[in-house]
Amino acid sequence: MRLIFLGAPGAGKGTQAVYLCEKYAIPQISTGDMLRKAVQDGAELGRQAKAIMESGGLVSDDIIIGLMRERLAQPDCGRGYILDGFPRTLAQAAGLDAMLGKDGIQLVLLFDVPEKVILARLTSRRTCSQCGKIFNMISNPPPADLVCPDCGGRIIQRDDDTEATVLNRLRVYEEKTAPLKGYYEKQNKLAILRGDAPLDQIHREMDDLVAPLAR
Ligand code: AMP
């Protein structure tokens, strides 16, 4: 099962990916998580990416495509994966198609959420700095001691979840990533879901869309 989750920052890609990844025992591959880990580890990639990420811009296509080529070659990707936050540009989408050849992406789920909802979601989002688990101060508050119940990591507000950076990330999304909708529509792979629908409705819709791929 080879899927892409598309949608603006805060559309719920990461949260929805966890549901399907657990159900089908496939990895969730988030370039954002990989880059944040590189920043935390002080890796060369992290040094290059840190300032770009803090401003809400995009890391260069060459770096990201190289990162994904290595990641998708890992054995845990053999049964499939969900790509979350990649591709983010037309060049990345073309790079991915070239990389996968005939075993290409089967389905692209676009989570559509109004900008007003996104802004509210992102500025109230909190994230485990270690495992990436997502909380929300309004709908799913973290424990009062801000210690992650899953891994014991510290729960924080991401540097790029502040209002100014979020606005920039949304602009970048409209300019660079939104055109991917047409790209995958042409390939007949696109399905659009309302990302602000109740969770059980989103789960049902995802189940209906992906079940035929699991057979
Ligand atoms: P995310 O966690 O997906 O919101 O990503 C956080 C930040 O990492 C983004 O705002 C970008 O700066 C960078 N990033 C993540 N994925 C990509 C990508 N596919 N291409 C370029 N930059 C990326």
PDB file of C-alpha atoms and ligand atoms in Angstrom:
ATOM      1  CA  MET A   1       0.000   0.000   0.000  1.00  0.00           C
ATOM      2  CA  ARG A   2       1.786   3.116  -1.213  1.00  0.00           C
ATOM      3  CA  LEU A   3      -0.036   6.312  -0.255  1.00  0.00           C
ATOM      4  CA  ILE A   4       0.574  10.041  -0.162  1.00  0.00           C
ATOM      5  CA  PHE A   5      -1.169  12.294   2.347  1.00  0.00           C
ATOM      6  CA  LEU A   6      -1.483  15.780   0.929  1.00  0.00           C
ATOM      7  CA  GLY A   7      -2.836  18.909   2.571  1.00  0.00           C
ATOM      8  CA  ALA A   8      -1.829  22.202   4.131  1.00  0.00           C
ATOM      9  CA  PRO A   9       0.185  22.188   7.346  1.00  0.00           C
ATOM     10  CA  GLY A  10      -2.270  21.396  10.128  1.00  0.00           C
ATOM     11  CA  ALA A  11      -4.749  19.614   7.850  1.00  0.00           C
ATOM     12  CA  GLY A  12      -4.379  16.482   9.993  1.00  0.00           C
ATOM     13  CA  LYS A  13      -2.077  14.410   7.754  1.00  0.00           C
ATOM     14  CA  GLY A  14       0.082  13.176  10.611  1.00  0.00           C
ATOM     15  CA  THR A  15      -2.842  12.323  12.876  1.00  0.00           C
ATOM     16  CA  GLN A  16      -4.766  10.486  10.160  1.00  0.00           C
ATOM     17  CA  ALA A  17      -1.638   8.670   8.986  1.00  0.00           C
ATOM     18  CA  VAL A  18      -1.167   7.118  12.442  1.00  0.00           C
ATOM     19  CA  TYR A  19      -4.610   5.489  12.154  1.00  0.00           C
ATOM     20  CA  LEU A  20      -3.897   3.749   8.836  1.00  0.00           C
ATOM     21  CA  CYS A  21      -0.270   2.939   9.630  1.00  0.00           C
ATOM     22  CA  GLU A  22      -1.291   1.084  12.787  1.00  0.00           C
ATOM     23  CA  LYS A  23      -4.103  -0.702  11.002  1.00  0.00           C
ATOM     24  CA  TYR A  24      -1.946  -1.921   8.116  1.00  0.00           C
ATOM     25  CA  ALA A  25       1.421  -2.105   9.931  1.00  0.00           C
ATOM     26  CA  ILE A  26       3.190   0.178   7.488  1.00  0.00           C
ATOM     27  CA  PRO A  27       5.548   3.073   8.310  1.00  0.00           C
ATOM     28  CA  GLN A  28       4.505   6.715   8.310  1.00  0.00           C
ATOM     29  CA  ILE A  29       7.269   8.589   6.541  1.00  0.00           C
ATOM     30  CA  SER A  30       7.308  12.255   7.457  1.00  0.00           C
ATOM     31  CA  THR A  31      10.051  14.406   5.964  1.00  0.00           C
ATOM     32  CA  GLY A  32       9.262  17.032   8.631  1.00  0.00           C
ATOM     33  CA  ASP A  33       9.954  14.484  11.418  1.00  0.00           C
ATOM     34  CA  MET A  34      13.145  13.351   9.668  1.00  0.00           C
ATOM     35  CA  LEU A  35      14.375  16.937   9.342  1.00  0.00           C
ATOM     36  CA  ARG A  36      13.492  17.780  12.959  1.00  0.00           C
ATOM     37  CA  LYS A  37      15.455  14.727  14.109  1.00  0.00           C
ATOM     38  CA  ALA A  38      18.453  15.835  12.036  1.00  0.00           C
ATOM     39  CA  VAL A  39      18.252  19.280  13.676  1.00  0.00           C
ATOM     40  CA  GLN A  40      18.045  17.702  17.143  1.00  0.00           C
ATOM     41  CA  ASP A  41      20.970  15.356  16.444  1.00  0.00           C
ATOM     42  CA  GLY A  42      23.115  18.240  15.180  1.00  0.00           C
ATOM     43  CA  ALA A  43      23.562  16.443  11.835  1.00  0.00           C
ATOM     44  CA  GLU A  44      24.868  18.341   8.806  1.00  0.00           C
ATOM     45  CA  LEU A  45      21.421  18.074   7.194  1.00  0.00           C
ATOM     46  CA  GLY A  46      19.902  19.620  10.323  1.00  0.00           C
ATOM     47  CA  ARG A  47      22.351  22.524  10.214  1.00  0.00           C
ATOM     48  CA  GLN A  48      21.321  23.224   6.618  1.00  0.00           C
ATOM     49  CA  ALA A  49      17.598  22.867   7.282  1.00  0.00           C
ATOM     50  CA  LYS A  50      17.124  24.612  10.658  1.00  0.00           C
ATOM     51  CA  ALA A  51      16.779  28.252   9.551  1.00  0.00           C
ATOM     52  CA  ILE A  52      14.645  27.328   6.550  1.00  0.00           C
ATOM     53  CA  MET A  53      12.260  25.349   8.736  1.00  0.00           C
ATOM     54  CA  GLU A  54      12.011  28.118  11.318  1.00  0.00           C
ATOM     55  CA  SER A  55      10.972  30.599   8.617  1.00  0.00           C
ATOM     56  CA  GLY A  56       8.419  28.196   7.145  1.00  0.00           C
ATOM     57  CA  GLY A  57      10.223  27.889   3.784  1.00  0.00           C
ATOM     58  CA  LEU A  58      11.052  24.664   1.972  1.00  0.00           C
ATOM     59  CA  VAL A  59      14.291  22.695   2.115  1.00  0.00           C
ATOM     60  CA  SER A  60      15.780  22.193  -1.375  1.00  0.00           C
ATOM     61  CA  ASP A  61      14.262  19.548  -3.633  1.00  0.00           C
ATOM     62  CA  ASP A  62      17.640  17.823  -4.174  1.00  0.00           C
ATOM     63  CA  ILE A  63      18.201  17.324  -0.456  1.00  0.00           C
ATOM     64  CA  ILE A  64      14.672  16.087   0.151  1.00  0.00           C
ATOM     65  CA  ILE A  65      14.615  13.712  -2.822  1.00  0.00           C
ATOM     66  CA  GLY A  66      17.983  12.261  -1.710  1.00  0.00           C
ATOM     67  CA  LEU A  67      16.633  11.787   1.815  1.00  0.00           C
ATOM     68  CA  MET A  68      13.555   9.972   0.521  1.00  0.00           C
ATOM     69  CA  ARG A  69      15.537   7.757  -1.840  1.00  0.00           C
ATOM     70  CA  GLU A  70      17.510   6.464   1.156  1.00  0.00           C
ATOM     71  CA  ARG A  71      14.433   6.106   3.352  1.00  0.00           C
ATOM     72  CA  LEU A  72      12.308   4.222   0.809  1.00  0.00           C
ATOM     73  CA  ALA A  73      15.131   1.719   0.283  1.00  0.00           C
ATOM     74  CA  GLN A  74      14.846   0.589   3.939  1.00  0.00           C
ATOM     75  CA  PRO A  75      13.397  -2.901   4.487  1.00  0.00           C
ATOM     76  CA  ASP A  76      10.394  -1.654   6.510  1.00  0.00           C
ATOM     77  CA  CYS A  77       9.025  -0.018   3.345  1.00  0.00           C
ATOM     78  CA  GLY A  78       8.608  -3.369   1.608  1.00  0.00           C
ATOM     79  CA  ARG A  79       4.904  -3.680   2.518  1.00  0.00           C
ATOM     80  CA  GLY A  80       4.157  -0.070   1.693  1.00  0.00           C
ATOM     81  CA  TYR A  81       4.091   3.295   3.466  1.00  0.00           C
ATOM     82  CA  ILE A  82       2.300   6.574   3.913  1.00  0.00           C
ATOM     83  CA  LEU A  83       4.208   9.648   2.805  1.00  0.00           C
ATOM     84  CA  ASP A  84       3.305  12.595   5.031  1.00  0.00           C
ATOM     85  CA  GLY A  85       4.647  16.008   4.005  1.00  0.00           C
ATOM     86  CA  PHE A  86       6.325  14.720   0.837  1.00  0.00           C
ATOM     87  CA  PRO A  87       6.156  15.518  -2.032  1.00  0.00           C
ATOM     88  CA  ARG A  88       5.701  19.240  -1.496  1.00  0.00           C
ATOM     89  CA  THR A  89       6.667  20.552  -4.950  1.00  0.00           C
ATOM     90  CA  LEU A  90       6.106  19.413  -8.519  1.00  0.00           C
ATOM     91  CA  ALA A  91       9.833  18.642  -8.796  1.00  0.00           C
ATOM     92  CA  GLN A  92       9.601  16.334  -5.756  1.00  0.00           C
ATOM     93  CA  ALA A  93       6.545  14.591  -7.222  1.00  0.00           C
ATOM     94  CA  ALA A  94       8.370  14.004 -10.517  1.00  0.00           C
ATOM     95  CA  GLY A  95      11.444  12.802  -8.577  1.00  0.00           C
ATOM     96  CA  LEU A  96       9.283  10.348  -6.652  1.00  0.00           C
ATOM     97  CA  ASP A  97       7.651   8.997  -9.813  1.00  0.00           C
ATOM     98  CA  ALA A  98      11.095   8.484 -11.363  1.00  0.00           C
ATOM     99  CA  MET A  99      12.333   6.772  -8.186  1.00  0.00           C
ATOM    100  CA  LEU A 100       9.408   4.340  -7.873  1.00  0.00           C
ATOM    101  CA  GLY A 101       9.036   3.408 -11.535  1.00  0.00           C
ATOM    102  CA  LYS A 102       6.272   0.876 -12.078  1.00  0.00           C
ATOM    103  CA  ASP A 103       5.639   0.332  -8.343  1.00  0.00           C
ATOM    104  CA  GLY A 104       4.324   3.857  -8.092  1.00  0.00           C
ATOM    105  CA  ILE A 105       1.987   5.610  -5.700  1.00  0.00           C
ATOM    106  CA  GLN A 106      -1.492   4.072  -5.714  1.00  0.00           C
ATOM    107  CA  LEU A 107      -3.561   6.744  -4.018  1.00  0.00           C
ATOM    108  CA  VAL A 108      -3.203  10.360  -2.905  1.00  0.00           C
ATOM    109  CA  LEU A 109      -5.504  11.538  -0.113  1.00  0.00           C
ATOM    110  CA  LEU A 110      -5.899  15.303   0.045  1.00  0.00           C
ATOM    111  CA  PHE A 111      -7.168  16.595   3.402  1.00  0.00           C
ATOM    112  CA  ASP A 112      -9.040  19.799   2.734  1.00  0.00           C
ATOM    113  CA  VAL A 113      -9.472  22.168   5.704  1.00  0.00           C
ATOM    114  CA  PRO A 114     -10.482  25.869   5.720  1.00  0.00           C
ATOM    115  CA  GLU A 115      -7.602  28.238   6.491  1.00  0.00           C
ATOM    116  CA  LYS A 116      -9.323  29.642   9.594  1.00  0.00           C
ATOM    117  CA  VAL A 117      -9.503  26.163  11.137  1.00  0.00           C
ATOM    118  CA  ILE A 118      -5.863  25.487  10.240  1.00  0.00           C
ATOM    119  CA  LEU A 119      -4.630  28.636  11.948  1.00  0.00           C
ATOM    120  CA  ALA A 120      -6.520  27.795  15.136  1.00  0.00           C
ATOM    121  CA  ARG A 121      -5.300  24.180  15.031  1.00  0.00           C
ATOM    122  CA  LEU A 122      -1.643  24.937  14.457  1.00  0.00           C
ATOM    123  CA  THR A 123      -1.236  27.672  17.012  1.00  0.00           C
ATOM    124  CA  SER A 124      -2.800  25.382  19.654  1.00  0.00           C
ATOM    125  CA  ARG A 125      -0.852  22.282  18.528  1.00  0.00           C
ATOM    126  CA  ARG A 126       1.727  20.756  20.845  1.00  0.00           C
ATOM    127  CA  THR A 127       4.159  18.022  19.784  1.00  0.00           C
ATOM    128  CA  CYS A 128       6.364  15.502  21.587  1.00  0.00           C
ATOM    129  CA  SER A 129       9.935  16.584  20.862  1.00  0.00           C
ATOM    130  CA  GLN A 130      11.031  12.939  20.914  1.00  0.00           C
ATOM    131  CA  CYS A 131       8.420  10.749  19.182  1.00  0.00           C
ATOM    132  CA  GLY A 132       6.368  13.408  17.356  1.00  0.00           C
ATOM    133  CA  LYS A 133       3.052  12.496  19.022  1.00  0.00           C
ATOM    134  CA  ILE A 134       0.557  15.296  18.449  1.00  0.00           C
ATOM    135  CA  PHE A 135      -1.623  17.037  21.066  1.00  0.00           C
ATOM    136  CA  ASN A 136      -3.908  20.047  20.902  1.00  0.00           C
ATOM    137  CA  MET A 137      -4.507  22.501  23.731  1.00  0.00           C
ATOM    138  CA  ILE A 138      -8.232  22.636  22.878  1.00  0.00           C
ATOM    139  CA  SER A 139      -9.281  19.205  21.585  1.00  0.00           C
ATOM    140  CA  ASN A 140      -6.636  16.859  22.987  1.00  0.00           C
ATOM    141  CA  PRO A 141      -4.595  18.574  25.727  1.00  0.00           C
ATOM    142  CA  PRO A 142      -1.240  17.114  26.780  1.00  0.00           C
ATOM    143  CA  PRO A 143      -0.664  15.997  30.405  1.00  0.00           C
ATOM    144  CA  ALA A 144      -0.094  18.927  32.782  1.00  0.00           C
ATOM    145  CA  ASP A 145       3.558  17.920  33.332  1.00  0.00           C
ATOM    146  CA  LEU A 146       4.160  18.019  29.543  1.00  0.00           C
ATOM    147  CA  VAL A 147       5.759  14.572  29.591  1.00  0.00           C
ATOM    148  CA  CYS A 148       4.756  12.374  26.654  1.00  0.00           C
ATOM    149  CA  PRO A 149       2.723   9.363  27.877  1.00  0.00           C
ATOM    150  CA  ASP A 150       4.121   7.220  25.012  1.00  0.00           C
ATOM    151  CA  CYS A 151       7.852   7.851  25.229  1.00  0.00           C
ATOM    152  CA  GLY A 152       8.574  10.141  28.198  1.00  0.00           C
ATOM    153  CA  GLY A 153       9.793  12.929  25.859  1.00  0.00           C
ATOM    154  CA  ARG A 154       9.121  16.623  26.459  1.00  0.00           C
ATOM    155  CA  ILE A 155       5.979  18.063  24.870  1.00  0.00           C
ATOM    156  CA  ILE A 156       6.627  21.419  23.210  1.00  0.00           C
ATOM    157  CA  GLN A 157       5.219  23.973  20.795  1.00  0.00           C
ATOM    158  CA  ARG A 158       7.151  23.589  17.534  1.00  0.00           C
ATOM    159  CA  ASP A 159       9.187  26.692  16.621  1.00  0.00           C
ATOM    160  CA  ASP A 160       7.261  26.881  13.341  1.00  0.00           C
ATOM    161  CA  ASP A 161       3.779  26.648  14.927  1.00  0.00           C
ATOM    162  CA  THR A 162       3.757  30.341  15.880  1.00  0.00           C
ATOM    163  CA  GLU A 163       1.284  32.572  14.032  1.00  0.00           C
ATOM    164  CA  ALA A 164       3.786  34.448  11.809  1.00  0.00           C
ATOM    165  CA  THR A 165       5.487  31.263  10.631  1.00  0.00           C
ATOM    166  CA  VAL A 166       2.190  29.446  10.166  1.00  0.00           C
ATOM    167  CA  LEU A 167       0.987  32.224   7.841  1.00  0.00           C
ATOM    168  CA  ASN A 168       4.164  31.879   5.809  1.00  0.00           C
ATOM    169  CA  ARG A 169       3.830  28.085   5.681  1.00  0.00           C
ATOM    170  CA  LEU A 170       0.294  28.477   4.348  1.00  0.00           C
ATOM    171  CA  ARG A 171       1.519  30.886   1.643  1.00  0.00           C
ATOM    172  CA  VAL A 172       4.270  28.453   0.669  1.00  0.00           C
ATOM    173  CA  TYR A 173       1.713  25.643   0.576  1.00  0.00           C
ATOM    174  CA  GLU A 174      -0.577  27.555  -1.804  1.00  0.00           C
ATOM    175  CA  GLU A 175       2.287  28.501  -4.081  1.00  0.00           C
ATOM    176  CA  LYS A 176       4.401  25.328  -4.156  1.00  0.00           C
ATOM    177  CA  THR A 177       2.323  22.396  -2.936  1.00  0.00           C
ATOM    178  CA  ALA A 178      -1.264  23.096  -3.997  1.00  0.00           C
ATOM    179  CA  PRO A 179      -0.359  22.486  -7.691  1.00  0.00           C
ATOM    180  CA  LEU A 180       0.204  18.820  -6.795  1.00  0.00           C
ATOM    181  CA  LYS A 181      -3.560  18.460  -6.693  1.00  0.00           C
ATOM    182  CA  GLY A 182      -3.745  18.879 -10.481  1.00  0.00           C
ATOM    183  CA  TYR A 183      -0.680  16.659 -10.941  1.00  0.00           C
ATOM    184  CA  TYR A 184      -2.295  13.685  -9.179  1.00  0.00           C
ATOM    185  CA  GLU A 185      -5.749  14.418 -10.565  1.00  0.00           C
ATOM    186  CA  LYS A 186      -4.277  13.895 -14.037  1.00  0.00           C
ATOM    187  CA  GLN A 187      -2.887  10.556 -12.867  1.00  0.00           C
ATOM    188  CA  ASN A 188      -6.378   9.614 -11.565  1.00  0.00           C
ATOM    189  CA  LYS A 189      -4.974   9.038  -8.095  1.00  0.00           C
ATOM    190  CA  LEU A 190      -6.503  11.892  -6.142  1.00  0.00           C
ATOM    191  CA  ALA A 191      -9.228  11.582  -3.491  1.00  0.00           C
ATOM    192  CA  ILE A 192     -10.314  14.642  -1.501  1.00  0.00           C
ATOM    193  CA  LEU A 193     -11.518  14.322   2.109  1.00  0.00           C
ATOM    194  CA  ARG A 194     -12.876  16.994   4.421  1.00  0.00           C
ATOM    195  CA  GLY A 195     -10.152  17.165   7.036  1.00  0.00           C
ATOM    196  CA  ASP A 196     -12.378  19.013   9.516  1.00  0.00           C
ATOM    197  CA  ALA A 197     -15.092  16.328   9.527  1.00  0.00           C
ATOM    198  CA  PRO A 198     -15.575  14.244  12.714  1.00  0.00           C
ATOM    199  CA  LEU A 199     -12.731  11.785  13.232  1.00  0.00           C
ATOM    200  CA  ASP A 200     -14.859   8.640  12.870  1.00  0.00           C
ATOM    201  CA  GLN A 201     -16.213   9.920   9.547  1.00  0.00           C
ATOM    202  CA  ILE A 202     -12.678  10.559   8.243  1.00  0.00           C
ATOM    203  CA  HIS A 203     -11.638   7.080   9.375  1.00  0.00           C
ATOM    204  CA  ARG A 204     -14.592   5.495   7.581  1.00  0.00           C
ATOM    205  CA  GLU A 205     -13.865   7.390   4.368  1.00  0.00           C
ATOM    206  CA  MET A 206     -10.189   6.439   4.504  1.00  0.00           C
ATOM    207  CA  ASP A 207     -11.088   2.802   5.171  1.00  0.00           C
ATOM    208  CA  ASP A 208     -13.401   2.721   2.138  1.00  0.00           C
ATOM    209  CA  LEU A 209     -10.728   4.231  -0.084  1.00  0.00           C
ATOM    210  CA  VAL A 210      -7.791   2.075   0.956  1.00  0.00           C
ATOM    211  CA  ALA A 211      -9.465  -1.284   1.619  1.00  0.00           C
ATOM    212  CA  PRO A 212      -9.411  -2.239  -2.103  1.00  0.00           C
ATOM    213  CA  LEU A 213      -5.627  -1.667  -2.140  1.00  0.00           C
ATOM    214  CA  ALA A 214      -5.024  -4.082   0.714  1.00  0.00           C
ATOM    215  CA  ARG A 215      -6.571  -7.045  -1.082  1.00  0.00           C
TER     216      ARG A 215
HETATM  217  P1  AMP B   1       6.109  19.438   8.444  1.00  0.00           P
HETATM  218  O1  AMP B   1       6.375  18.761   9.743  1.00  0.00           O
HETATM  219  O2  AMP B   1       5.728  18.495   7.363  1.00  0.00           O
HETATM  220  O3  AMP B   1       5.137  20.582   8.579  1.00  0.00           O
HETATM  221  O4  AMP B   1       7.507  20.080   7.978  1.00  0.00           O
HETATM  222  C1  AMP B   1       8.160  21.069   8.743  1.00  0.00           C
HETATM  223  C2  AMP B   1       9.134  21.852   7.869  1.00  0.00           C
HETATM  224  O5  AMP B   1      10.127  20.964   7.328  1.00  0.00           O
HETATM  225  C3  AMP B   1       8.509  22.504   6.640  1.00  0.00           C
HETATM  226  O6  AMP B   1       7.917  23.765   6.929  1.00  0.00           O
HETATM  227  C4  AMP B   1       9.720  22.616   5.721  1.00  0.00           C
HETATM  228  O7  AMP B   1      10.568  23.676   6.105  1.00  0.00           O
HETATM  229  C5  AMP B   1      10.467  21.318   5.987  1.00  0.00           C
HETATM  230  N1  AMP B   1      10.000  20.218   5.091  1.00  0.00           N
HETATM  231  C6  AMP B   1       9.302  19.103   5.447  1.00  0.00           C
HETATM  232  N2  AMP B   1       9.045  18.326   4.383  1.00  0.00           N
HETATM  233  C7  AMP B   1       9.570  18.974   3.312  1.00  0.00           C
HETATM  234  C8  AMP B   1       9.604  18.701   1.920  1.00  0.00           C
HETATM  235  N3  AMP B   1       9.037  17.594   1.397  1.00  0.00           N
HETATM  236  N4  AMP B   1      10.233  19.599   1.105  1.00  0.00           N
HETATM  237  C9  AMP B   1      10.820  20.701   1.613  1.00  0.00           C
HETATM  238  N5  AMP B   1      10.805  21.039   2.909  1.00  0.00           N
HETATM  239  C10 AMP B   1      10.197  20.177   3.767  1.00  0.00           C
END
